[in-house]
Short mmCIF file of C-alpha atoms in Angstrom, two decimals:
data_model
loop_
_atom_site.label_atom_id
_atom_site.label_comp_id
_atom_site.label_asym_id
_atom_site.label_seq_id
_atom_site.Cartn_x
_atom_site.Cartn_y
_atom_site.Cartn_z
CA UNK I 1 124.15 184.33 105.65
CA UNK I 2 126.36 181.51 107.02
CA UNK I 3 129.75 181.25 108.64
CA UNK I 4 131.66 177.95 108.41
CA UNK I 5 134.34 176.62 110.75
CA UNK I 6 136.39 173.44 111.06
CA UNK I 7 136.94 171.89 114.46
CA UNK I 8 139.85 169.47 114.57
CA UNK I 9 138.45 165.97 115.12
CA UNK I 10 134.85 167.20 115.36
CA UNK I 11 134.17 168.09 111.73
CA UNK I 12 132.65 171.10 110.04
CA UNK I 13 130.16 173.51 111.60
CA UNK I 14 127.90 176.16 110.11
CA UNK I 15 126.53 179.21 111.91
CA UNK I 16 123.30 180.79 110.77
CA UNK I 17 124.12 184.48 111.20
CA UNK I 18 120.44 185.45 111.67
CA UNK I 19 119.66 182.79 114.27
CA UNK I 20 123.09 182.89 115.91
CA UNK I 21 123.27 179.13 116.26
CA UNK I 22 125.93 176.60 115.22
CA UNK I 23 125.20 173.12 113.85
CA UNK I 24 127.32 170.26 112.59
CA UNK I 25 127.40 169.92 108.79
CA UNK I 26 129.72 166.90 108.64
CA UNK I 27 127.44 164.42 106.84
CA UNK I 28 129.66 162.29 104.59
CA UNK I 29 132.93 162.97 106.40
CA UNK I 30 134.22 159.53 107.39
CA UNK I 31 133.81 158.57 111.04
CA UNK I 32 137.26 158.77 112.52
CA UNK I 33 138.47 160.65 109.44
CA UNK I 34 141.17 162.07 111.61
CA UNK I 35 142.09 165.65 112.13
CA UNK I 36 140.56 168.20 109.82
CA UNK I 37 143.21 170.68 108.83
CA UNK I 38 142.44 174.22 109.97
CA UNK I 39 141.18 175.43 106.65
CA UNK I 40 138.35 174.99 104.26
CA UNK I 41 138.36 176.35 100.75
CA UNK I 42 135.23 178.02 99.42
CA UNK I 43 134.63 178.50 95.71
CA UNK I 44 133.24 182.06 95.33
CA UNK I 45 129.91 182.34 93.55
CA UNK I 46 129.00 178.70 94.27
CA UNK I 47 128.01 176.55 97.25
CA UNK I 48 131.13 174.39 96.84
CA UNK I 49 133.65 173.82 99.62
CA UNK I 50 136.75 171.63 99.93
CA UNK I 51 138.21 170.37 103.20
CA UNK I 52 141.22 168.19 103.97
CA UNK I 53 141.42 165.55 106.68
CA UNK I 54 144.19 163.14 107.61
CA UNK I 55 142.61 160.57 105.33
CA UNK I 56 141.93 162.69 102.25
CA UNK I 57 140.07 165.54 100.60
CA UNK I 58 136.30 166.04 100.66
CA UNK I 59 134.03 168.30 98.59
CA UNK I 60 130.60 169.67 99.43
CA UNK I 61 128.41 171.13 96.71
CA UNK I 62 125.77 172.44 99.12
CA UNK I 63 127.72 173.28 102.30
CA UNK I 64 125.98 170.42 104.14
CA UNK I 65 126.95 167.00 102.75
CA UNK I 66 130.47 165.84 101.87
CA UNK I 67 131.88 163.43 99.29
CA UNK I 68 135.38 161.95 99.67
CA UNK I 69 137.55 162.71 96.62
CA UNK I 70 140.94 161.32 97.70
CA UNK I 71 142.24 158.92 100.31
CA UNK I 72 141.55 155.32 101.38
CA UNK I 73 138.96 153.55 99.27
CA UNK I 74 139.01 156.14 96.46
CA UNK I 75 140.64 156.17 93.01
CA UNK I 76 143.19 158.65 94.40
CA UNK I 77 144.18 156.76 97.51
CA UNK I 78 147.72 158.19 97.69
CA UNK I 79 146.50 161.81 97.95
CA UNK I 80 146.47 162.16 101.72
CA UNK I 81 148.57 164.66 103.65
CA UNK I 82 147.00 167.58 101.77
CA UNK I 83 148.00 170.83 103.47
CA UNK I 84 146.68 173.40 101.00
CA UNK I 85 143.75 173.53 98.57
CA UNK I 86 143.20 176.42 96.18
CA UNK I 87 140.74 177.00 93.36
CA UNK I 88 141.57 178.84 90.14
CA UNK I 89 139.09 181.73 90.13
CA UNK I 90 139.40 182.01 86.33
CA UNK I 91 138.19 178.40 86.03
CA UNK I 92 136.30 177.23 89.14
CA UNK I 93 136.51 173.56 88.11
CA UNK I 94 140.30 173.73 88.38
CA UNK I 95 141.63 172.87 91.84
CA UNK I 96 145.20 172.55 93.14
CA UNK I 97 146.48 170.57 96.15
CA UNK I 98 149.81 170.61 97.92
CA UNK I 99 150.62 167.16 99.34
CA UNK I 100 153.20 166.80 102.11
CA UNK I 101 153.32 163.38 103.79
CA UNK I 102 156.49 163.84 105.84
CA UNK I 103 159.67 165.88 106.04
CA UNK I 104 161.75 163.19 104.33
CA UNK I 105 160.80 163.81 100.70
CA UNK I 106 158.00 161.27 100.27
CA UNK I 107 157.52 160.08 96.66
CA UNK I 108 153.93 161.42 96.49
CA UNK I 109 154.66 164.95 97.72
CA UNK I 110 154.19 167.91 95.41
CA UNK I 111 151.48 169.93 93.68
CA UNK I 112 148.47 168.24 92.08
CA UNK I 113 145.88 169.61 89.66
CA UNK I 114 142.28 168.67 88.96
CA UNK I 115 140.50 170.14 85.94
CA UNK I 116 137.16 168.55 86.82
CA UNK I 117 136.34 169.85 90.32
CA UNK I 118 138.29 167.12 92.12
CA UNK I 119 137.13 164.03 90.22
CA UNK I 120 140.59 163.26 88.77
CA UNK I 121 144.08 164.45 89.79
CA UNK I 122 147.60 164.52 88.37
CA UNK I 123 150.88 165.73 89.82
CA UNK I 124 152.17 168.82 88.03
CA UNK I 125 155.20 169.61 90.21
CA UNK I 126 157.51 167.74 92.56
CA UNK I 127 157.98 170.45 95.17
CA UNK I 128 159.98 169.58 98.28
CA UNK I 129 157.91 169.74 101.51
CA UNK I 130 155.11 171.98 100.10
CA UNK I 131 152.81 173.98 102.33
CA UNK I 132 150.70 176.98 101.38
CA UNK I 133 150.05 178.02 97.78
CA UNK I 134 148.78 181.11 95.99
CA UNK I 135 147.75 181.81 92.41
CA UNK I 136 149.04 184.94 90.69
CA UNK I 137 145.78 186.58 89.55
CA UNK I 138 147.57 188.95 87.15
CA UNK I 139 149.44 186.27 85.17
CA UNK I 140 148.22 185.47 81.65
CA UNK I 141 148.75 181.73 82.17
CA UNK I 142 148.39 179.92 85.50
CA UNK I 143 151.22 180.70 87.93
CA UNK I 144 151.36 179.18 91.41
CA UNK I 145 153.67 180.18 94.24
CA UNK I 146 154.28 177.33 96.67
CA UNK I 147 155.88 177.82 100.09
CA UNK I 148 158.26 175.01 101.03
CA UNK I 149 159.43 174.16 104.53
CA UNK I 150 163.10 175.13 104.63
CA UNK I 151 163.49 175.45 100.85
CA UNK I 152 161.95 178.87 100.15
CA UNK I 153 159.22 179.55 97.60
CA UNK I 154 158.75 177.70 94.33
CA UNK I 155 157.19 179.15 91.20
CA UNK I 156 155.12 176.60 89.27
CA UNK I 157 153.68 177.77 85.97
CA UNK I 158 151.84 176.38 83.00
CA UNK I 159 154.09 176.81 79.98
CA UNK I 160 151.49 175.43 77.58
CA UNK I 161 148.44 173.18 77.89
CA UNK I 162 149.35 170.35 80.29
CA UNK I 163 153.05 171.32 80.41
CA UNK I 164 154.26 172.71 83.73
CA UNK I 165 157.62 174.14 84.85
CA UNK I 166 159.00 174.54 88.34
CA UNK I 167 161.83 176.70 89.67
CA UNK I 168 162.97 178.20 92.97
CA UNK I 169 161.48 181.69 93.11
CA UNK I 170 162.82 182.88 96.47
CA UNK I 171 165.37 181.43 98.87
CA UNK I 172 168.47 182.41 100.86
CA UNK I 173 170.33 183.26 97.65
CA UNK I 174 168.03 186.20 96.89
CA UNK I 175 167.30 187.47 100.39
CA UNK I 176 164.66 185.13 101.82
CA UNK I 177 165.76 183.76 105.21
#
């Protein structure tokens, strides 16, 4: 019924596929929030979306209005520089972020988890310069693969409740150039 798109500094837009028209649906995104990264994450079977801007992560529960979850003025101020957001399809309240502030190994970089739809966050892995992530849908426990700029691919997995492990999964040593 609707198609959503992000537009750099201009926010989020929604197209009504029957009417063929676009309209801004950026209510709640901070004025001057900075660049919206070129992705939005949709939670299948819901009306929930996540989007990342230069100043933090926002969630919409209706596809129209946005609430800031991280960034300046929030409880999770340090969680800016989010480059990837994924939702665990086995538990739609569980969300993962990759945070990459710079290419120098910033102390806040890594992978973060929320078990309550973005209300609270904790770092589960210190991954060097993380970018895109994917969840292994066939794994019995949660397994994330995290692409790292210049370091290869990390495997981050939940060993037991609230205990995570991280290792290099693919790099130059095993054929990834």
